[in-house]
Structures are given as structure tokens and as C-alpha cells.
PDB file of C-alpha atoms in Angstrom:
ATOM      1  CA  MET A  21       0.145  23.503   1.011  1.00 58.00           C
ATOM      2  CA  GLU A  22      -0.804  19.915   0.319  1.00 69.00           C
ATOM      3  CA  GLN A  23      -0.416  17.259   3.001  1.00 73.00           C
ATOM      4  CA  VAL A  24       1.183  13.987   2.110  1.00 70.00           C
ATOM      5  CA  ILE A  25       0.073  11.062   4.185  1.00 68.00           C
ATOM      6  CA  HIS A  26       2.218   7.950   4.224  1.00 65.00           C
ATOM      7  CA  ARG A  27       0.848   4.631   5.430  1.00 63.00           C
ATOM      8  CA  PRO A  28       3.033   2.650   7.778  1.00 67.00           C
ATOM      9  CA  LEU A  29       4.738  -0.126   5.883  1.00 68.00           C
ATOM     10  CA  ASN A  30       3.989  -2.579   8.693  1.00 73.00           C
ATOM     11  CA  ALA A  31       0.246  -2.092   8.261  1.00 69.00           C
ATOM     12  CA  VAL A  32       0.399  -2.784   4.531  1.00 70.00           C
ATOM     13  CA  THR A  33       2.634  -5.819   4.857  1.00 76.00           C
ATOM     14  CA  SER A  34       0.462  -7.330   7.633  1.00 78.00           C
ATOM     15  CA  THR A  35      -2.739  -6.813   5.629  1.00 83.00           C
ATOM     16  CA  VAL A  36      -1.555  -8.801   2.598  1.00 82.00           C
ATOM     17  CA  PRO A  37      -1.442 -12.245   4.331  1.00 86.00           C
ATOM     18  CA  ILE A  38      -4.837 -11.615   5.932  1.00 87.00           C
ATOM     19  CA  VAL A  39      -6.374 -10.885   2.541  1.00 86.00           C
ATOM     20  CA  GLN A  40      -4.737 -13.968   1.026  1.00 88.00           C
ATOM     21  CA  LYS A  41      -6.046 -16.201   3.811  1.00 88.00           C
ATOM     22  CA  ALA A  42      -9.557 -14.785   3.445  1.00 86.00           C
ATOM     23  CA  GLY A  43      -9.411 -15.315  -0.307  1.00 87.00           C
ATOM     24  CA  ARG A  44      -8.319 -18.936   0.124  1.00 90.00           C
ATOM     25  CA  PHE A  45     -11.343 -19.498   2.408  1.00 88.00           C
ATOM     26  CA  LEU A  46     -13.965 -17.387   0.631  1.00 93.00           C
ATOM     27  CA  LEU A  47     -13.301 -18.375  -2.984  1.00 93.00           C
ATOM     28  CA  PRO A  48     -14.054 -22.114  -2.604  1.00 94.00           C
ATOM     29  CA  LEU A  49     -17.017 -21.266  -0.399  1.00 95.00           C
ATOM     30  CA  THR A  50     -18.420 -18.874  -3.002  1.00 95.00           C
ATOM     31  CA  ILE A  51     -17.948 -21.454  -5.778  1.00 96.00           C
ATOM     32  CA  ALA A  52     -19.674 -24.152  -3.678  1.00 97.00           C
ATOM     33  CA  LEU A  53     -22.583 -21.863  -2.871  1.00 97.00           C
ATOM     34  CA  ALA A  54     -22.987 -20.928  -6.539  1.00 97.00           C
ATOM     35  CA  ILE A  55     -23.019 -24.581  -7.628  1.00 97.00           C
ATOM     36  CA  THR A  56     -25.467 -25.507  -4.877  1.00 98.00           C
ATOM     37  CA  GLY A  57     -27.753 -22.608  -5.653  1.00 97.00           C
ATOM     38  CA  SER A  58     -27.862 -23.310  -9.400  1.00 97.00           C
ATOM     39  CA  GLY A  59     -28.441 -27.014  -8.648  1.00 97.00           C
ATOM     40  CA  LEU A  60     -31.401 -26.164  -6.460  1.00 97.00           C
ATOM     41  CA  LEU A  61     -32.823 -23.904  -9.151  1.00 97.00           C
ATOM     42  CA  VAL A  62     -32.573 -26.657 -11.746  1.00 97.00           C
ATOM     43  CA  PHE A  63     -34.043 -29.213  -9.358  1.00 97.00           C
ATOM     44  CA  PHE A  64     -37.120 -27.088  -8.555  1.00 96.00           C
ATOM     45  CA  ALA A  65     -37.545 -26.109 -12.168  1.00 96.00           C
ATOM     46  CA  LEU A  66     -37.705 -29.780 -13.116  1.00 96.00           C
ATOM     47  CA  VAL A  67     -40.083 -30.560 -10.260  1.00 95.00           C
ATOM     48  CA  PHE A  68     -42.442 -27.762 -11.220  1.00 95.00           C
ATOM     49  CA  ALA A  69     -42.241 -28.688 -14.912  1.00 94.00           C
ATOM     50  CA  LEU A  70     -43.196 -32.272 -14.109  1.00 94.00           C
ATOM     51  CA  LEU A  71     -46.041 -31.334 -11.726  1.00 91.00           C
ATOM     52  CA  LEU A  72     -47.630 -28.678 -13.923  1.00 85.00           C
TER      53      LEU A  72
END
């Protein structure tokens, strides 16, 4: 016989706002880090190209 496990509705509904808050914080941080990282790569590529 197969067991059916139901998650408590309260756990699911309380997780949604936490994930939304984390997404609001992590998405801009990830974009900023990507832009900063690519900017550093371009900067050092130009420096090495000019020095060599």
C-alpha cells in the first residue's frame, strides 16, 4: 500500500514570502557582482594588453 504524505499548508504558505524576500535581495546583488566581475576582467585585459 502506498503512503501519501501531505505537507502542512502553513509550511508552504510561510515559505513563499521568505523565498520572495531572498530573491529581492539576491537578484540585485548577483547582477552587481556580475557587472563588477566583468568590469574587472575588461580592466585587467586592457592593462595587460597595454603593458605587453
